[in-house]
Short mmCIF file of C-alpha atoms and ligand atoms in Angstrom, two decimals:
data_model
loop_
_atom_site.label_atom_id
_atom_site.label_comp_id
_atom_site.label_asym_id
_atom_site.label_seq_id
_atom_site.Cartn_x
_atom_site.Cartn_y
_atom_site.Cartn_z
CA UNK A 1 2.27 -28.07 230.77
CA UNK A 2 3.28 -29.22 226.57
CA UNK A 3 0.08 -29.53 224.51
CA UNK A 4 0.13 -32.07 221.75
CA UNK A 5 -0.84 -34.38 218.71
CA UNK A 6 0.09 -37.40 216.97
CA UNK A 7 -0.83 -38.55 213.39
CA UNK A 8 -0.67 -42.04 213.12
CA UNK A 9 -0.81 -42.49 217.26
CA UNK A 10 -1.55 -46.19 216.41
CA UNK A 11 1.23 -47.66 214.84
CA UNK A 12 4.99 -48.27 215.93
CA UNK A 13 6.07 -44.36 216.82
CA UNK A 14 2.95 -43.71 217.91
CA UNK A 15 2.97 -46.49 220.33
CA UNK A 16 6.04 -45.16 221.89
CA UNK A 17 4.90 -41.55 222.15
CA UNK A 18 2.58 -42.64 224.31
CA UNK A 19 4.76 -44.09 226.09
CA UNK A 20 6.84 -40.95 226.89
CA UNK A 21 4.03 -39.17 227.99
CA UNK A 22 2.81 -41.80 229.91
CA UNK A 23 5.91 -40.95 231.81
CA UNK A 24 6.25 -37.56 232.13
CA UNK A 25 4.69 -35.44 234.19
CA UNK A 26 4.44 -31.87 231.55
CA UNK A 27 3.03 -33.68 228.19
CA UNK A 28 -0.48 -33.21 227.97
CA UNK A 29 -2.22 -35.71 224.68
CA UNK A 30 -4.90 -33.21 223.03
CA UNK A 31 -5.36 -34.62 219.20
CA UNK A 32 -4.55 -38.25 217.92
CA UNK A 33 -5.26 -39.57 214.29
CA UNK A 34 -5.01 -43.51 213.23
CA UNK A 35 -6.60 -44.66 209.77
CA UNK A 36 -8.46 -48.19 210.84
CA UNK A 37 -7.27 -49.46 214.11
CA UNK A 38 -10.57 -48.87 215.86
CA UNK A 39 -9.68 -51.01 218.55
CA UNK A 40 -6.52 -49.37 219.42
CA UNK A 41 -7.72 -45.56 219.31
CA UNK A 42 -10.28 -46.78 222.23
CA UNK A 43 -7.65 -47.97 224.14
CA UNK A 44 -6.10 -44.75 223.77
CA UNK A 45 -9.31 -42.96 224.45
CA UNK A 46 -9.69 -44.84 227.71
CA UNK A 47 -6.16 -43.89 228.94
CA UNK A 48 -5.34 -40.45 227.69
CA UNK A 49 -8.98 -38.73 227.06
CA UNK A 50 -7.98 -36.56 223.80
CA UNK A 51 -9.66 -34.02 222.99
CA UNK A 52 -9.87 -34.30 219.52
CA UNK A 53 -9.51 -37.64 217.29
CA UNK A 54 -9.31 -38.38 214.01
CA UNK A 55 -9.86 -41.42 211.59
CA UNK A 56 -8.59 -41.71 207.81
CA UNK A 57 -10.65 -43.95 206.80
CA UNK A 58 -14.90 -43.45 206.95
CA UNK A 59 -16.32 -46.86 208.10
CA UNK A 60 -13.49 -46.17 211.34
CA UNK A 61 -14.59 -42.94 211.81
CA UNK A 62 -18.25 -43.53 212.61
CA UNK A 63 -17.32 -46.72 214.54
CA UNK A 64 -15.26 -44.14 216.85
CA UNK A 65 -18.26 -41.67 216.56
CA UNK A 66 -20.51 -44.07 217.60
CA UNK A 67 -18.26 -45.50 220.81
CA UNK A 68 -17.96 -41.65 221.18
CA UNK A 69 -21.34 -41.18 221.33
CA UNK A 70 -22.45 -43.66 222.98
CA UNK A 71 -20.09 -43.76 226.13
CA UNK A 72 -21.36 -39.42 226.11
CA UNK A 73 -17.30 -38.27 225.69
CA UNK A 74 -16.69 -35.08 225.12
CA UNK A 75 -14.36 -35.74 222.18
CA UNK A 76 -14.75 -34.44 218.26
CA UNK A 77 -14.22 -37.04 215.64
CA UNK A 78 -12.81 -35.83 212.40
CA UNK A 79 -12.65 -37.84 209.37
CA UNK A 80 -10.31 -38.22 206.22
CA UNK A 81 -7.52 -36.13 205.22
CA UNK A 82 -9.22 -32.73 206.66
CA UNK A 83 -9.44 -34.54 210.13
CA UNK A 84 -5.61 -34.75 209.55
CA UNK A 85 -5.05 -31.26 208.43
CA UNK A 86 -7.28 -30.11 211.50
CA UNK A 87 -5.40 -32.28 214.49
CA UNK A 88 -2.51 -31.51 213.21
CA UNK A 89 -3.39 -27.33 213.96
CA UNK A 90 -5.34 -26.78 216.69
CA UNK A 91 -5.05 -23.61 218.61
CA UNK A 92 -4.38 -25.95 221.88
CA UNK A 93 -1.05 -27.74 220.48
CA UNK A 94 2.21 -26.67 221.12
CA UNK A 95 3.75 -29.40 218.62
CA UNK A 96 2.75 -32.09 216.28
CA UNK A 97 4.31 -35.42 216.70
CA UNK A 98 4.11 -36.41 212.41
CA UNK A 99 4.25 -40.37 213.04
CA UNK A 100 2.02 -42.00 209.83
CA UNK A 101 3.41 -44.10 207.14
CA UNK A 102 3.81 -42.58 203.69
CA UNK A 103 3.66 -38.99 201.34
CA UNK A 104 0.42 -38.72 202.63
CA UNK A 105 1.55 -37.04 206.27
CA UNK A 106 2.90 -34.13 203.99
CA UNK A 107 -0.28 -31.91 203.29
CA UNK A 108 -1.26 -31.97 207.75
CA UNK A 109 2.82 -31.15 207.99
CA UNK A 110 2.63 -28.50 205.99
CA UNK A 111 -0.81 -27.59 207.95
CA UNK A 112 0.47 -27.83 211.52
CA UNK A 113 3.94 -25.54 209.91
CA UNK A 114 1.79 -22.60 208.69
CA UNK A 115 -0.83 -22.90 211.96
CA UNK A 116 3.54 -21.71 213.34
CA UNK A 117 3.55 -25.68 215.57
CA UNK A 118 6.81 -27.22 215.96
CA UNK A 119 7.38 -30.28 214.26
CA UNK A 120 8.66 -33.58 215.82
CA UNK A 121 9.10 -35.59 212.67
CA UNK A 122 9.32 -39.25 212.39
CA UNK A 123 7.81 -39.40 209.15
CA UNK A 124 10.80 -39.06 206.26
CA UNK A 125 8.53 -39.68 203.78
CA UNK A 126 7.57 -36.02 203.88
CA UNK A 127 10.85 -34.69 203.78
CA UNK A 128 11.92 -36.79 200.70
CA UNK A 129 9.10 -35.49 198.33
CA UNK A 130 9.17 -32.23 199.79
CA UNK A 131 11.80 -31.88 201.86
CA UNK A 132 12.49 -28.25 199.89
CA UNK A 133 9.25 -26.84 200.38
CA UNK A 134 8.96 -28.43 203.65
CA UNK A 135 12.20 -26.91 204.86
CA UNK A 136 11.31 -23.27 203.85
CA UNK A 137 7.69 -23.01 204.94
CA UNK A 138 9.77 -24.12 208.32
CA UNK A 139 11.73 -21.16 208.22
CA UNK A 140 9.49 -18.49 207.54
CA UNK A 141 7.32 -19.75 210.15
CA UNK A 142 9.75 -19.92 212.53
CA UNK A 143 8.54 -23.59 213.10
CA UNK A 144 11.72 -26.03 214.62
CA UNK A 145 12.01 -29.39 212.79
CA UNK A 146 12.94 -32.03 215.54
CA UNK A 147 14.04 -35.20 214.31
CA UNK A 148 12.70 -38.23 215.22
CA UNK A 149 14.58 -40.30 213.38
CA UNK A 150 17.37 -42.00 215.79
CA UNK A 151 20.11 -41.10 212.85
CA UNK A 152 18.84 -37.45 212.40
CA UNK A 153 17.99 -37.12 215.91
CA UNK A 154 21.89 -38.55 216.47
CA UNK A 155 22.86 -35.87 214.37
CA UNK A 156 20.75 -33.15 215.29
CA UNK A 157 22.71 -33.89 219.23
CA UNK A 158 26.20 -34.07 217.88
CA UNK A 159 25.31 -30.72 216.62
CA UNK A 160 24.69 -28.95 219.66
CA UNK A 161 26.89 -26.52 220.29
CA UNK A 162 28.43 -25.91 217.11
CA UNK A 163 27.55 -24.41 213.75
CA UNK A 164 26.68 -25.30 210.51
CA UNK A 165 29.55 -23.74 208.63
CA UNK A 166 31.92 -25.98 210.85
CA UNK A 167 30.24 -29.28 209.69
CA UNK A 168 32.68 -30.92 207.17
CA UNK A 169 30.20 -34.66 206.47
CA UNK A 170 27.35 -36.00 208.55
CA UNK A 171 27.85 -40.47 208.64
CA UNK A 172 25.07 -42.19 209.51
CA UNK A 173 25.06 -45.07 210.24
CA UNK A 174 23.02 -48.40 209.43
CA UNK A 175 22.21 -51.61 210.55
CA UNK A 176 22.65 -53.35 207.40
CA UNK A 177 19.46 -54.64 208.11
CA UNK A 178 18.20 -58.93 207.89
CA UNK A 179 20.06 -59.67 204.80
CA UNK A 180 23.81 -57.74 205.22
CA UNK A 181 26.57 -59.44 203.63
CA UNK A 182 24.17 -61.12 200.71
CA UNK A 183 24.72 -60.98 197.36
CA UNK A 184 21.99 -60.52 194.31
CA UNK A 185 22.07 -64.66 193.60
CA UNK A 186 21.25 -65.16 197.53
CA UNK A 187 18.13 -62.52 198.00
CA UNK A 188 15.92 -63.65 194.75
CA UNK A 189 13.60 -66.16 197.27
CA UNK A 190 13.68 -63.45 199.93
CA UNK A 191 10.08 -64.56 201.85
CA UNK A 192 7.83 -61.58 203.51
CA UNK A 193 8.38 -63.38 206.72
CA UNK A 194 12.23 -63.21 205.89
CA UNK A 195 12.14 -59.38 204.75
CA UNK A 196 10.02 -58.45 208.12
CA UNK A 197 12.78 -59.97 210.88
CA UNK A 198 14.69 -57.00 211.10
CA UNK A 199 17.89 -57.99 213.63
CA UNK A 200 17.64 -54.53 216.10
CA UNK A 201 14.43 -52.91 215.45
CA UNK A 202 10.77 -53.35 215.92
CA UNK A 203 9.01 -51.02 214.03
CA UNK A 204 6.08 -51.17 211.41
CA UNK A 205 5.73 -53.11 207.89
CA UNK A 206 6.57 -50.68 205.89
CA UNK A 207 9.89 -49.07 207.33
CA UNK A 208 10.95 -52.83 208.23
CA UNK A 209 10.54 -53.68 204.49
CA UNK A 210 12.38 -50.65 203.19
CA UNK A 211 15.23 -51.20 206.01
CA UNK A 212 16.12 -54.67 204.41
CA UNK A 213 16.80 -53.00 201.10
CA UNK A 214 18.71 -50.18 202.46
CA UNK A 215 16.06 -47.83 200.93
CA UNK A 216 14.82 -46.60 204.32
CA UNK A 217 18.60 -45.73 204.25
CA UNK A 218 18.07 -43.95 201.05
CA UNK A 219 15.41 -41.95 201.80
CA UNK A 220 17.46 -41.16 205.61
CA UNK A 221 20.09 -39.45 202.80
CA UNK A 222 17.60 -37.49 201.54
CA UNK A 223 15.78 -36.65 205.02
CA UNK A 224 19.18 -35.41 206.54
CA UNK A 225 20.19 -33.21 203.03
CA UNK A 226 17.08 -31.30 203.94
CA UNK A 227 17.52 -31.05 207.80
CA UNK A 228 20.80 -30.18 207.80
CA UNK A 229 20.89 -29.05 204.73
CA UNK A 230 24.11 -30.99 203.37
CA UNK A 231 25.31 -31.81 200.39
CA UNK A 232 25.02 -35.31 199.11
CA UNK A 233 28.55 -36.05 198.75
CA UNK A 234 28.98 -34.82 202.39
CA UNK A 235 26.78 -37.53 203.64
CA UNK A 236 28.39 -40.53 204.25
CA UNK A 237 26.19 -44.25 204.50
CA UNK A 238 28.48 -46.66 207.35
CA UNK A 239 27.26 -49.92 208.45
CA UNK A 240 27.12 -50.63 211.75
CA UNK A 241 25.21 -53.61 212.73
CA UNK A 242 25.02 -53.00 216.78
CA UNK A 243 23.12 -49.86 216.60
CA UNK A 244 24.41 -48.64 219.46
CA UNK A 245 26.27 -45.53 217.33
CA UNK A 246 23.00 -43.94 215.92
CA UNK A 247 25.11 -41.30 213.60
CA UNK A 248 27.88 -39.02 214.05
CA UNK A 249 28.84 -35.91 212.48
CA UNK A 250 32.61 -34.81 211.10
CA UNK A 251 33.91 -31.20 211.57
CA UNK A 252 36.74 -29.62 209.80
CA UNK A 253 39.04 -30.58 211.61
CA UNK A 254 38.52 -33.78 211.44
CA UNK A 255 36.71 -34.39 215.24
CA UNK A 256 34.09 -36.62 215.30
CA UNK A 257 31.06 -36.01 217.48
CA UNK A 258 28.53 -39.15 217.92
CA UNK A 259 25.49 -39.81 220.11
CA UNK A 260 25.34 -43.69 221.11
CA UNK A 261 22.33 -45.21 223.21
CA UNK A 262 20.68 -48.17 223.40
CA UNK A 263 18.35 -48.95 220.12
CA UNK A 264 15.03 -47.91 221.83
CA UNK A 265 13.37 -45.06 219.73
CA UNK A 266 11.90 -43.64 222.82
CA UNK A 267 15.11 -41.57 223.48
CA UNK A 268 15.06 -39.61 220.40
CA UNK A 269 10.62 -39.42 220.61
CA UNK A 270 11.22 -37.94 224.16
CA UNK A 271 14.28 -35.69 222.97
CA UNK A 272 12.41 -34.45 220.31
CA UNK A 273 9.19 -34.06 222.69
CA UNK A 274 11.50 -32.03 225.56
CA UNK A 275 14.49 -30.21 223.45
CA UNK A 276 16.03 -28.39 224.46
CA UNK A 277 16.01 -30.03 227.56
CA UNK A 278 17.04 -33.35 228.29
CA UNK A 279 14.63 -35.79 230.60
CA UNK A 280 15.35 -38.58 233.04
CA UNK A 281 16.24 -42.20 231.62
CA UNK A 282 14.25 -43.73 229.87
CA UNK A 283 15.99 -46.38 227.38
CA UNK A 284 18.27 -49.07 228.76
CA UNK A 285 21.75 -47.62 229.78
CA UNK A 286 24.75 -49.14 227.35
CA UNK A 287 26.78 -51.88 229.11
CA UNK A 288 30.07 -51.32 227.32
CA UNK A 289 31.43 -54.43 228.75
CA UNK A 290 28.45 -56.56 227.39
CA UNK A 291 28.85 -54.78 223.87
CA UNK A 292 32.69 -55.11 224.00
CA UNK A 293 32.98 -54.44 219.95
CA UNK A 294 31.94 -51.88 217.79
CA UNK A 295 32.06 -52.80 213.68
CA UNK A 296 31.78 -50.91 210.51
CA UNK A 297 31.33 -51.76 207.23
CA UNK A 298 30.77 -50.10 203.92
CA UNK A 299 27.14 -50.19 202.61
CA UNK A 300 26.94 -52.68 199.49
CA UNK A 301 25.69 -50.69 196.68
CA UNK A 302 25.48 -52.88 193.66
CA UNK A 303 23.71 -55.25 196.00
CA UNK A 304 20.85 -53.02 197.47
CA UNK A 305 20.45 -50.63 194.47
CA UNK A 306 17.81 -49.01 196.67
CA UNK A 307 20.38 -46.83 198.62
CA UNK A 308 22.24 -45.84 195.13
CA UNK A 309 18.93 -45.38 193.66
CA UNK A 310 18.50 -42.78 196.38
CA UNK A 311 21.49 -41.07 196.08
CA UNK A 312 20.96 -40.37 192.16
CA UNK A 313 17.33 -38.95 192.83
CA UNK A 314 18.83 -36.68 195.45
CA UNK A 315 21.35 -35.02 193.61
CA UNK A 316 18.88 -35.16 190.72
CA UNK A 317 16.39 -33.11 193.01
CA UNK A 318 13.21 -31.72 191.74
CA UNK A 319 10.40 -33.92 191.84
CA UNK A 320 12.28 -37.58 190.97
CA UNK A 321 12.74 -37.94 194.98
CA UNK A 322 8.63 -38.21 194.70
CA UNK A 323 8.52 -40.93 192.45
CA UNK A 324 11.15 -42.65 194.12
CA UNK A 325 9.12 -43.26 197.25
CA UNK A 326 5.83 -43.37 195.34
CA UNK A 327 6.73 -46.68 193.37
CA UNK A 328 8.86 -47.51 196.50
CA UNK A 329 5.42 -47.21 198.89
CA UNK A 330 3.33 -49.14 196.17
CA UNK A 331 5.91 -51.60 195.52
CA UNK A 332 6.65 -52.52 199.25
CA UNK A 333 2.92 -52.84 199.47
CA UNK A 334 2.52 -55.48 196.36
CA UNK A 335 5.47 -57.17 198.01
CA UNK A 336 3.54 -57.83 201.59
CA UNK A 337 0.88 -59.24 199.61
CA UNK A 338 3.39 -61.45 197.47
CA UNK A 339 2.73 -60.21 194.66
CA UNK A 340 6.24 -59.78 193.31
CA UNK A 341 9.42 -61.32 195.00
CA UNK A 342 11.68 -58.99 196.66
CA UNK A 343 14.83 -58.14 193.85
CA UNK A 344 11.51 -56.63 192.00
CA UNK A 345 11.39 -53.58 194.52
CA UNK A 346 14.29 -51.95 192.78
CA UNK A 347 14.24 -53.16 189.62
CA UNK A 348 10.33 -51.50 188.76
CA UNK A 349 11.55 -48.46 190.89
CA UNK A 350 14.13 -48.20 188.62
CA UNK A 351 11.57 -48.62 185.66
CA UNK A 352 9.61 -45.82 187.22
CA UNK A 353 12.38 -43.16 187.21
CA UNK A 354 12.91 -44.08 183.73
CA UNK A 355 9.11 -43.35 182.98
CA UNK A 356 8.12 -40.46 184.79
CA UNK A 357 11.68 -38.37 184.16
CA UNK A 358 9.99 -35.54 182.42
CA UNK A 359 7.42 -34.75 185.07
CA UNK A 360 9.95 -35.48 187.89
CA UNK A 361 11.81 -32.62 186.43
CA UNK A 362 8.51 -30.18 187.24
CA UNK A 363 8.87 -27.78 190.90
CA UNK A 364 8.26 -28.43 194.26
CA UNK A 365 4.42 -27.91 194.90
CA UNK A 366 2.03 -29.47 197.16
CA UNK A 367 -0.09 -30.25 194.25
CA UNK A 368 2.56 -31.54 191.64
CA UNK A 369 3.89 -33.99 194.45
CA UNK A 370 0.23 -35.18 195.03
CA UNK A 371 -0.02 -35.25 191.44
CA UNK A 372 2.59 -37.21 190.52
CA UNK A 373 2.52 -39.83 193.27
CA UNK A 374 -0.93 -40.55 192.77
CA UNK A 375 0.15 -41.16 189.16
CA UNK A 376 3.17 -43.47 189.85
CA UNK A 377 1.78 -45.57 192.21
CA UNK A 378 -1.68 -46.04 189.76
CA UNK A 379 1.07 -47.16 186.72
CA UNK A 380 2.85 -49.59 189.87
CA UNK A 381 -0.96 -51.09 190.85
CA UNK A 382 -2.17 -51.49 187.33
CA UNK A 383 1.02 -53.10 186.34
CA UNK A 384 1.94 -54.91 188.83
CA UNK A 385 -0.93 -55.68 191.32
P1 LIG B 1 3.43 -47.66 211.89
O1 LIG B 1 2.66 -48.69 210.17
O2 LIG B 1 4.12 -48.97 212.33
O3 LIG B 1 1.99 -46.84 212.13
C1 LIG B 1 1.44 -46.11 211.00
C2 LIG B 1 0.34 -45.34 212.05
O4 LIG B 1 -0.30 -44.22 210.05
C3 LIG B 1 -0.74 -45.70 211.90
O5 LIG B 1 -1.04 -45.04 213.30
C4 LIG B 1 -1.49 -46.04 211.04
O6 LIG B 1 -3.07 -46.20 211.53
C5 LIG B 1 -1.56 -44.92 210.35
N1 LIG B 1 -1.63 -44.59 209.33
C6 LIG B 1 -0.90 -45.43 207.70
N2 LIG B 1 -1.57 -45.10 206.53
C7 LIG B 1 -2.86 -44.08 207.12
C8 LIG B 1 -3.00 -43.78 205.89
N3 LIG B 1 -3.16 -43.67 204.63
N4 LIG B 1 -3.63 -41.94 206.72
C9 LIG B 1 -3.80 -41.60 207.71
N5 LIG B 1 -3.18 -42.40 208.74
C10 LIG B 1 -2.74 -43.58 208.42
O7 LIG B 1 4.67 -47.30 211.08
P2 LIG B 1 5.68 -46.45 212.15
O8 LIG B 1 5.08 -46.37 213.29
O9 LIG B 1 7.17 -48.10 211.93
O10 LIG B 1 6.52 -45.28 211.45
C11 LIG B 1 6.00 -44.26 210.70
C12 LIG B 1 6.59 -43.17 210.22
O11 LIG B 1 8.16 -42.98 211.45
C13 LIG B 1 7.41 -43.75 208.93
O12 LIG B 1 7.61 -42.75 208.41
C14 LIG B 1 8.63 -44.57 209.25
O13 LIG B 1 9.49 -44.31 208.01
C15 LIG B 1 9.18 -43.56 210.79
N6 LIG B 1 10.05 -43.83 211.58
C16 LIG B 1 9.79 -45.01 212.27
C17 LIG B 1 10.47 -45.80 212.64
C18 LIG B 1 10.23 -46.78 213.81
O14 LIG B 1 10.94 -47.47 214.57
N7 LIG B 1 8.39 -47.21 213.52
C19 LIG B 1 11.79 -45.57 213.24
C20 LIG B 1 12.29 -44.26 211.96
C21 LIG B 1 11.35 -43.33 211.47
P3 LIG B 1 -3.98 -47.81 211.69
O15 LIG B 1 -3.38 -47.81 212.81
O16 LIG B 1 -4.98 -47.49 212.10
O17 LIG B 1 -3.16 -47.73 210.51
MG1 LIG B 2 15.95 -44.01 211.22
#
């Protein structure tokens, strides 16, 4: 029996992970965490009976504690980041699914690695802000980082049986999001509901906005750089609107190996949780007659500047990606509250990269990342919220 914790069990990836567990007979859910979603957590307790529950927010923590006491459940309830850290590193677990949103996932991920737990990594912001540190500690502790992000899972699967030294480049596919083909002028009046309307995937709000600006692909370029130790010039983004090819790798003999599947996150989640085994079908089959054609386009880096900025900070290294990520997390939140317009997301990120460039040159340590992330977010919230 494989024993797991899910950080962010109430979100889009968390909920789909629960479905994978529901359909498996050899995975036991030991710990879960959430931020404020009390009702969803109670539903998970009723169905899965985990031994540990962590709530980030105080009020939600007290509500779950009261529920557990009233119903005489034998569950340990924990609060705040210490709770997340503890649930990520429990003695009894083998693997942690990191599906919280944002760089808040960094500290618990490091705690899990130091406790020698394998990581099923959905929380890409963690690798963006501290990829160097996370990969180094994973290697030192002999821990596997198993990608859940569909593109990285596709690359991981396409690499099996080959070695990284035979790799020429990785090709990340992108759906192009809801505004594919649009120009700056068309994007001036974009409303929140338009940006939340993704053509192929149903996901949490933050990643849905990131997909529309192509920041999601930018974060994934940095994620791929660290996961596969691949130079930025060897990471190519190809727009592929059908989202059937989840990504590809090109080898030194120009052979390309790809992974295809229907757009369903349960597939990469199941693969990560059972690696190196493959389990029975969980997503719909691909019907080639129905799809009939797969198409490819170049990304428009002038209109979607977030992708261009991500390549730039990735190449600059150090804490530059922390500035990009921190500004983006704050700006997506402010955009969702309709306090800035859509195009300001990219513009203000650029402003932050200029303002904090001195701090961006510091070493990547947990303390430096947390401090700079806080500084950047304070700047953005004070000026634009
Ligand atoms: P959601 O917004 O749907 O879920 C986020 C989860 O994290 C919820 O359980 C939420 O709890 C919890 N959470 C939110 N804020 C905090 C906080 N400050 N402290 C602790 N916990 C918090 O996000 P997604 O599931 O869409 O995405 C999760 C991660 O996976 C992201 O990094 C995303 O980029 C990545 N990812 C997602 C994909 C998808 O298809 N959704 C695909 C590939 C990657 P609560 O419910 O209480 O708010
Ligand atoms: Mg992805």
